[in-house]
PDB file of C-alpha atoms and ligand atoms in Angstrom:
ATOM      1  CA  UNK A   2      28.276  40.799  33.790  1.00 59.00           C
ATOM      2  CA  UNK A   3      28.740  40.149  30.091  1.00 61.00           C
ATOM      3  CA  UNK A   4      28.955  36.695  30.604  1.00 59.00           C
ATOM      4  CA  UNK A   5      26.034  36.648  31.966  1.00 53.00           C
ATOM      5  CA  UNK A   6      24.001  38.259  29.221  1.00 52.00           C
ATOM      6  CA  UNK A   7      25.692  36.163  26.595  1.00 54.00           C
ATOM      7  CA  UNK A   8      24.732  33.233  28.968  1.00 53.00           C
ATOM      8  CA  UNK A   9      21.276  34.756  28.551  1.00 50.00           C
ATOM      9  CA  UNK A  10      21.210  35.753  25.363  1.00 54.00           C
ATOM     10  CA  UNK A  11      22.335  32.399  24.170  1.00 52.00           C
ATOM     11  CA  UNK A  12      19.271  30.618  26.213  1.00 60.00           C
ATOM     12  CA  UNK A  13      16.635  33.180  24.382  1.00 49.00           C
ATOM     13  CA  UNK A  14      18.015  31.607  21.046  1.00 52.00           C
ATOM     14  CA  UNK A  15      17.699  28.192  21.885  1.00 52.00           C
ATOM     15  CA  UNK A  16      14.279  28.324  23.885  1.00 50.00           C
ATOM     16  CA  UNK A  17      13.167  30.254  20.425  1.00 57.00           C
ATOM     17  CA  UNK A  18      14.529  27.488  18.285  1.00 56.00           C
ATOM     18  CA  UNK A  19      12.798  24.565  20.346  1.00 56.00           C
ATOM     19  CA  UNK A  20       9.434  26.822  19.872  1.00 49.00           C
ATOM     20  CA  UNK A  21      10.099  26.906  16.342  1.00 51.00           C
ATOM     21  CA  UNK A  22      10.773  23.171  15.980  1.00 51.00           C
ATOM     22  CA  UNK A  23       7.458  22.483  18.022  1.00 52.00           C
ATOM     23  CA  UNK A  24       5.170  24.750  15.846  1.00 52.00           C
ATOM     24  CA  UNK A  25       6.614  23.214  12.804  1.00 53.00           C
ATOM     25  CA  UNK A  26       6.346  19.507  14.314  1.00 52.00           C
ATOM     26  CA  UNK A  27       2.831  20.264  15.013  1.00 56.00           C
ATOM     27  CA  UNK A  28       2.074  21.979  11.539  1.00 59.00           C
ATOM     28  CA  UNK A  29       3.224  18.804   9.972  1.00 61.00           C
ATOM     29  CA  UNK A  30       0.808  16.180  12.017  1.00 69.00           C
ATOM     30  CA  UNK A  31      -2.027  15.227   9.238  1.00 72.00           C
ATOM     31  CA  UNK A  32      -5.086  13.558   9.675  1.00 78.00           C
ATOM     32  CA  UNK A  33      -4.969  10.107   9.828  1.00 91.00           C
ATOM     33  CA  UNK A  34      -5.826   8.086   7.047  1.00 94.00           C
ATOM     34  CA  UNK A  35      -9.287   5.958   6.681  1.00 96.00           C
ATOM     35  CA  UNK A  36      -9.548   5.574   3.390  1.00 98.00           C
ATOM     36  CA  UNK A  37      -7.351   5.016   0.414  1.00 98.00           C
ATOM     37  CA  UNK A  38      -8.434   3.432  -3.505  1.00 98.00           C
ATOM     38  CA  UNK A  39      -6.974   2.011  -6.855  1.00 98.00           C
ATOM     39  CA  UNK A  40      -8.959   2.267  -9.738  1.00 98.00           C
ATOM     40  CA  UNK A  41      -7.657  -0.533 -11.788  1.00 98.00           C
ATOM     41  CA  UNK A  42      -7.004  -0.237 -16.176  1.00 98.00           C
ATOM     42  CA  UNK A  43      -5.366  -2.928 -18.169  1.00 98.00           C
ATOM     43  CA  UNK A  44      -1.731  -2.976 -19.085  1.00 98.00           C
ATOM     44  CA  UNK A  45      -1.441  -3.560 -22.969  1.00 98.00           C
ATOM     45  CA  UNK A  46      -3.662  -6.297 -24.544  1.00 98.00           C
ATOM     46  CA  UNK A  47      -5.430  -6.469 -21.461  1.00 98.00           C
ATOM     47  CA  UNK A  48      -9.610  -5.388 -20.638  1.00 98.00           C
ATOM     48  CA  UNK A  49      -9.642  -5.795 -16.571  1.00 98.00           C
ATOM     49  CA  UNK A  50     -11.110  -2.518 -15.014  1.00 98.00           C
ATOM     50  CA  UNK A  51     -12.097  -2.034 -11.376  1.00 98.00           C
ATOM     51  CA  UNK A  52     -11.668  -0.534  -8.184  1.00 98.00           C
ATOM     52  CA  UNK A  53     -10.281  -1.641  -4.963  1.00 98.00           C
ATOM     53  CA  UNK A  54     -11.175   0.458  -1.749  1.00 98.00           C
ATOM     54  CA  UNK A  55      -8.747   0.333   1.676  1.00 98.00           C
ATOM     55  CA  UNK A  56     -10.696   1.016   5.146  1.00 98.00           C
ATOM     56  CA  UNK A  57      -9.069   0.970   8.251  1.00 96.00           C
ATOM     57  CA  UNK A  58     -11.090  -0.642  10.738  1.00 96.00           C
ATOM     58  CA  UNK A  59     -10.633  -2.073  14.378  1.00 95.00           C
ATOM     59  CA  UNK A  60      -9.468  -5.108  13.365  1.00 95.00           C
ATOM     60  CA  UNK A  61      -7.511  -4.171  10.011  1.00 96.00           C
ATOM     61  CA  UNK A  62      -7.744  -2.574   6.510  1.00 98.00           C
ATOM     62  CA  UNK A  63     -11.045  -4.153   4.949  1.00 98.00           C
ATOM     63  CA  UNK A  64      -9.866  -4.758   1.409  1.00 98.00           C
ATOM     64  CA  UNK A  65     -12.461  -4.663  -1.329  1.00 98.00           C
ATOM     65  CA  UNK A  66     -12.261  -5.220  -4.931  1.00 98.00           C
ATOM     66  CA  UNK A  67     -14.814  -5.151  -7.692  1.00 98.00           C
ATOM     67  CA  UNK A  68     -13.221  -6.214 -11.460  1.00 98.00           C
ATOM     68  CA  UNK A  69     -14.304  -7.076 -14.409  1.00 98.00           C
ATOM     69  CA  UNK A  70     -12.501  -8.316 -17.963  1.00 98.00           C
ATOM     70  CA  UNK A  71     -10.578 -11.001 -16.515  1.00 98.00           C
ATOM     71  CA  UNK A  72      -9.850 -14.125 -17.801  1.00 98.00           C
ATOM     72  CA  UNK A  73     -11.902 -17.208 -15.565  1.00 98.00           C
ATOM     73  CA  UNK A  74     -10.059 -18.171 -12.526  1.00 98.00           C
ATOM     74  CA  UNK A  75      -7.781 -17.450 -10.018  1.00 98.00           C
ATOM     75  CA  UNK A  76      -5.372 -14.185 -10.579  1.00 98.00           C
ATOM     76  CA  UNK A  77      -2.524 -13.173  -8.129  1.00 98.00           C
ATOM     77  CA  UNK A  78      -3.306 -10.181  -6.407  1.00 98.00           C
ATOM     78  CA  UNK A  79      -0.578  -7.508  -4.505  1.00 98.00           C
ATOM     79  CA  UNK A  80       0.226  -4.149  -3.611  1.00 98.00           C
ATOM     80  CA  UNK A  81       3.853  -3.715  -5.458  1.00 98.00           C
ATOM     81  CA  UNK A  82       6.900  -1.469  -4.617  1.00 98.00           C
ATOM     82  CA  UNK A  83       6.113   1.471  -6.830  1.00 98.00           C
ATOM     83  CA  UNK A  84       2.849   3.654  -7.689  1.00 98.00           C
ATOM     84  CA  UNK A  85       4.502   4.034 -11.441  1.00 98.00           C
ATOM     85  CA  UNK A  86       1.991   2.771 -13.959  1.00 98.00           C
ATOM     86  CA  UNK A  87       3.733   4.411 -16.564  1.00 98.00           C
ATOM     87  CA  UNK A  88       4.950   0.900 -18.718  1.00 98.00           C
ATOM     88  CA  UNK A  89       2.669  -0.768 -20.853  1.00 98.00           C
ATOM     89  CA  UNK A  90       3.279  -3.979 -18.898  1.00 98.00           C
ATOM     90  CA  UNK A  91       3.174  -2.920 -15.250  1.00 98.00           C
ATOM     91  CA  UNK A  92       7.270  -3.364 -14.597  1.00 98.00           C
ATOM     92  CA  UNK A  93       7.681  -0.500 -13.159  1.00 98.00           C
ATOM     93  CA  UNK A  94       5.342  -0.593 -10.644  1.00 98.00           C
ATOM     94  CA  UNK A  95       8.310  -2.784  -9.251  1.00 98.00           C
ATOM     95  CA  UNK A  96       8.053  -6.050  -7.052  1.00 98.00           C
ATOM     96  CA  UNK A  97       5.241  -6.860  -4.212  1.00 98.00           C
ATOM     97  CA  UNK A  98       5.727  -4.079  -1.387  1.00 98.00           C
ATOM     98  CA  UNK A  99       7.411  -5.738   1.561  1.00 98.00           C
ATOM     99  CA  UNK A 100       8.659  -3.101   3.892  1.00 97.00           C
ATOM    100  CA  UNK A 101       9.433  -5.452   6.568  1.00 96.00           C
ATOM    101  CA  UNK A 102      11.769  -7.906   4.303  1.00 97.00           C
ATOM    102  CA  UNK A 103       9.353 -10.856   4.854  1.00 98.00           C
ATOM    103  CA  UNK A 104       9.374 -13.617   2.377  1.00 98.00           C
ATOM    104  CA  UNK A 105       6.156 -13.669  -0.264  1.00 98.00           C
ATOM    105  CA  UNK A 106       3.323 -15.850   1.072  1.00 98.00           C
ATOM    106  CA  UNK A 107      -0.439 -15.318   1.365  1.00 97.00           C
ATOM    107  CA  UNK A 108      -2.200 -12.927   3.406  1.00 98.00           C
ATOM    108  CA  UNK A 109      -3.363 -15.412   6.684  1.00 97.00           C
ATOM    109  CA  UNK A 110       0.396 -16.252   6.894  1.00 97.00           C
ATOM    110  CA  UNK A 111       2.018 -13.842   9.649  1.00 96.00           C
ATOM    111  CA  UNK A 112       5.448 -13.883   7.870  1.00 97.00           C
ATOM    112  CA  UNK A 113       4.688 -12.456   4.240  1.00 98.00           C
ATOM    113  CA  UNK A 114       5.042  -9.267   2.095  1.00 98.00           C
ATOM    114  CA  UNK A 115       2.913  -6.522   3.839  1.00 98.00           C
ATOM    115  CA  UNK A 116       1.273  -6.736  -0.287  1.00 98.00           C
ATOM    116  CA  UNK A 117       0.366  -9.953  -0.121  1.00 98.00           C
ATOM    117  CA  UNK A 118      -3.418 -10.265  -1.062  1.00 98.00           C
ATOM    118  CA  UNK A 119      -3.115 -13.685  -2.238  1.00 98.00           C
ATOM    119  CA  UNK A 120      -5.932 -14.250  -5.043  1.00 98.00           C
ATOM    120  CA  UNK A 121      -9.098 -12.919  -6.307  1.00 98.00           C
ATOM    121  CA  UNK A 122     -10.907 -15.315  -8.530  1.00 98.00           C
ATOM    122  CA  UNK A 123     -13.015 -14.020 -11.457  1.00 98.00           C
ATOM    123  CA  UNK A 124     -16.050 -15.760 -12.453  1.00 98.00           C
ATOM    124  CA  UNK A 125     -17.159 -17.437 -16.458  1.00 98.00           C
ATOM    125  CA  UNK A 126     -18.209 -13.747 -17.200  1.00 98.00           C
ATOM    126  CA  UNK A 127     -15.199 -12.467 -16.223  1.00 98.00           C
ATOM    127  CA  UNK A 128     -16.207 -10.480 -12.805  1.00 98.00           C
ATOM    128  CA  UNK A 129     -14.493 -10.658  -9.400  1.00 98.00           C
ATOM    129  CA  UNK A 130     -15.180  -9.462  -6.009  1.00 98.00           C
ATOM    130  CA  UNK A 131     -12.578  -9.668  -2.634  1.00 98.00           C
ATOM    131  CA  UNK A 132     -14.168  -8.624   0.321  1.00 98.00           C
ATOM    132  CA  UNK A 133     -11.249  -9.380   3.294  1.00 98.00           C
ATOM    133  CA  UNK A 134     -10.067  -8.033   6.236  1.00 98.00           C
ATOM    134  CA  UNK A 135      -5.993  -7.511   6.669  1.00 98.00           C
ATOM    135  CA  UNK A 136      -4.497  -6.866   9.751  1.00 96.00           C
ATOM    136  CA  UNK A 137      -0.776  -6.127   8.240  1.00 97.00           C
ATOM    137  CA  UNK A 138      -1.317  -3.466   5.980  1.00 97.00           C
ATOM    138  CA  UNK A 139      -1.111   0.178   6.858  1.00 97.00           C
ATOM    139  CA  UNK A 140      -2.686   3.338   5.941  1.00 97.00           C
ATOM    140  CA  UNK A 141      -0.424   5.444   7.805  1.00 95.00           C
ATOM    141  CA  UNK A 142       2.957   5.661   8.717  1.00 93.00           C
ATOM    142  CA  UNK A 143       6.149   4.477   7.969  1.00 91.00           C
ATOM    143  CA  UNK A 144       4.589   1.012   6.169  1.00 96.00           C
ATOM    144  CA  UNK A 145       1.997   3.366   4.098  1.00 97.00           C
ATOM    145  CA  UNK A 146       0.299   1.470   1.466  1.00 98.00           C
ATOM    146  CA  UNK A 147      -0.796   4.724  -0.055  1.00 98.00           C
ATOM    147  CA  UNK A 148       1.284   5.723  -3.556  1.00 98.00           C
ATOM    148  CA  UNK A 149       1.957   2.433  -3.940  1.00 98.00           C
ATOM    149  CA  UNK A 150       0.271   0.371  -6.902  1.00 98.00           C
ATOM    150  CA  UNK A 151      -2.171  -3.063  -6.804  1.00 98.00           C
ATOM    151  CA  UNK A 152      -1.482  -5.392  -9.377  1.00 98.00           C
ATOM    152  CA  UNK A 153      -3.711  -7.953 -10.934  1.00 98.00           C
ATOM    153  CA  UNK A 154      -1.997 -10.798 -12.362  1.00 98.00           C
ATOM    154  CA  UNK A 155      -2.886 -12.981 -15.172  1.00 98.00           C
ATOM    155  CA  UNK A 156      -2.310 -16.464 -13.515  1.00 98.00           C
ATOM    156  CA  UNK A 157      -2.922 -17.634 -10.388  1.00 98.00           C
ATOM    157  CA  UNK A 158      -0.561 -16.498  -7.363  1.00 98.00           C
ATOM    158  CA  UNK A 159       1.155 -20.141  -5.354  1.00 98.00           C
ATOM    159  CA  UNK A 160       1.819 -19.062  -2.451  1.00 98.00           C
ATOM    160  CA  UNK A 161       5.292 -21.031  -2.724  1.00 97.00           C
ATOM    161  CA  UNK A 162       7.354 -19.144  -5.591  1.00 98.00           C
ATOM    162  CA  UNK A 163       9.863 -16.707  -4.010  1.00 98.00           C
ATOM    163  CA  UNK A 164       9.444 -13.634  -4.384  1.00 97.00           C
ATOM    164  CA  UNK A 165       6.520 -13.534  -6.328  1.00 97.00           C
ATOM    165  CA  UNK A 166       4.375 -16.480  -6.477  1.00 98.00           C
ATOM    166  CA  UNK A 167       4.576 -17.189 -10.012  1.00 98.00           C
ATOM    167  CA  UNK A 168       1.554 -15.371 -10.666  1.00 98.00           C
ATOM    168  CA  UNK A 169       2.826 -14.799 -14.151  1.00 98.00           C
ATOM    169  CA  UNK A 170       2.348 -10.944 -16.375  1.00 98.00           C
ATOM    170  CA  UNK A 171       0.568  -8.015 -15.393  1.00 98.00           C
ATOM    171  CA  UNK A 172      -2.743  -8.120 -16.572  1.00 98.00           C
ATOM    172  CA  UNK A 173      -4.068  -4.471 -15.079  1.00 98.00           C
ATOM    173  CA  UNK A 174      -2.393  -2.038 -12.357  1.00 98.00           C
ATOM    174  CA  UNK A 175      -3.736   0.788  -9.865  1.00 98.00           C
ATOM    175  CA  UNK A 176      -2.216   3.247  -7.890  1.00 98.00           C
ATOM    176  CA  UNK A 177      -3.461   3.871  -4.026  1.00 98.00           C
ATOM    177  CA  UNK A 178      -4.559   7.091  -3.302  1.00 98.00           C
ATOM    178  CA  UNK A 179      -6.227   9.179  -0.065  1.00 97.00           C
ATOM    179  CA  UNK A 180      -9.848   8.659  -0.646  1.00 97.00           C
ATOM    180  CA  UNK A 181     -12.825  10.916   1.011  1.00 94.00           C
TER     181      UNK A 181
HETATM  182 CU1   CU B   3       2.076  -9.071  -8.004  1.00 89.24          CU
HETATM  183 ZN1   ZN B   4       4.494 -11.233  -2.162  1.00 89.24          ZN
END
């Protein structure tokens, strides 16, 4: 007899323990996330501003970036490792964001750093504007690109440089956050 009310006793524990992991499972499951965006300032000596805006759609995460104060031409253009902005320069925002240990290409390649965004190319006055669908990025899960920083780049990103495309300082920096 008392080893079967231990027997029982011990199931009521452990049925009340998987009911406690469920609620708490369930408790943590957020929505999912549509929309994410970067507001962009200059690291020192620097003037680019901006935003960049992150929307998942069927196809991808349309990408879409608005600047202005950059030098004419072609700039390198990533999400890097680490949403710290806090140097003057941008180093610690790390290196480009490559959760799946792919080598650094441009963002039609399949194989490439889930940051790649290849280049956005500013105009005589200075202004730039990316509009681009990318199916590799994430705004959820495990490969989040949210809390993670975009970079702008003062020279132009080739494609061939490992690991970073020799896209030269950091002209301005943005962190990726939730957006309505
Ligand atoms: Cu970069
Ligand atoms: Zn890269």
């Amino acid at each position: 007899m008392k080893t079967i009310i231990f027997t029982l006793t011990l199931a009521c524990v452990f049925l009340s323990m998987q009911i406690t992991a469920q609620d708490n499972h369930m408790m943590r499951q957020v929505p999912a996330v549509k929309r994410a965006i970067a507001v962009i300032t200059p690291t020192k000596g620097n003037t680019v501003r901006g935003t960049v805006t992150f929307e998942q759609t069927e196809k991808g995460v349309r990408v879409v970036a608005s600047l202005t104060g950059l030098k004419h031409g072609k700039h390198g253009f990533h999400i890097h490792e680490f949403g710290d902005i806090s140097s003057e320069d941008g180093s610690s925002a790390g290196g480009h964001f490559n959760p799946m240990g792919m080598p650094h290409s441009m963002p039609t390649s399949k194989k490439r750093h889930a940051g790649d965004m290849g280049n956005i190319e500013a105009d005589e006055n200075g202004n730039a504007h990316l509009d681009y669908i990318d199916p590799i990025m994430k705004l959820d899960g495990d490969h989040s690109i949210i809390g993670h920083a975009v970079i702008v780049h003062e020279k132009e990103d080739d494609f061939k440089t490992q690991p970073t495309g020799n896209a030269g300082p950091r002209a301005g920096y943005g962190v990726i956050g939730i957006a309505k």
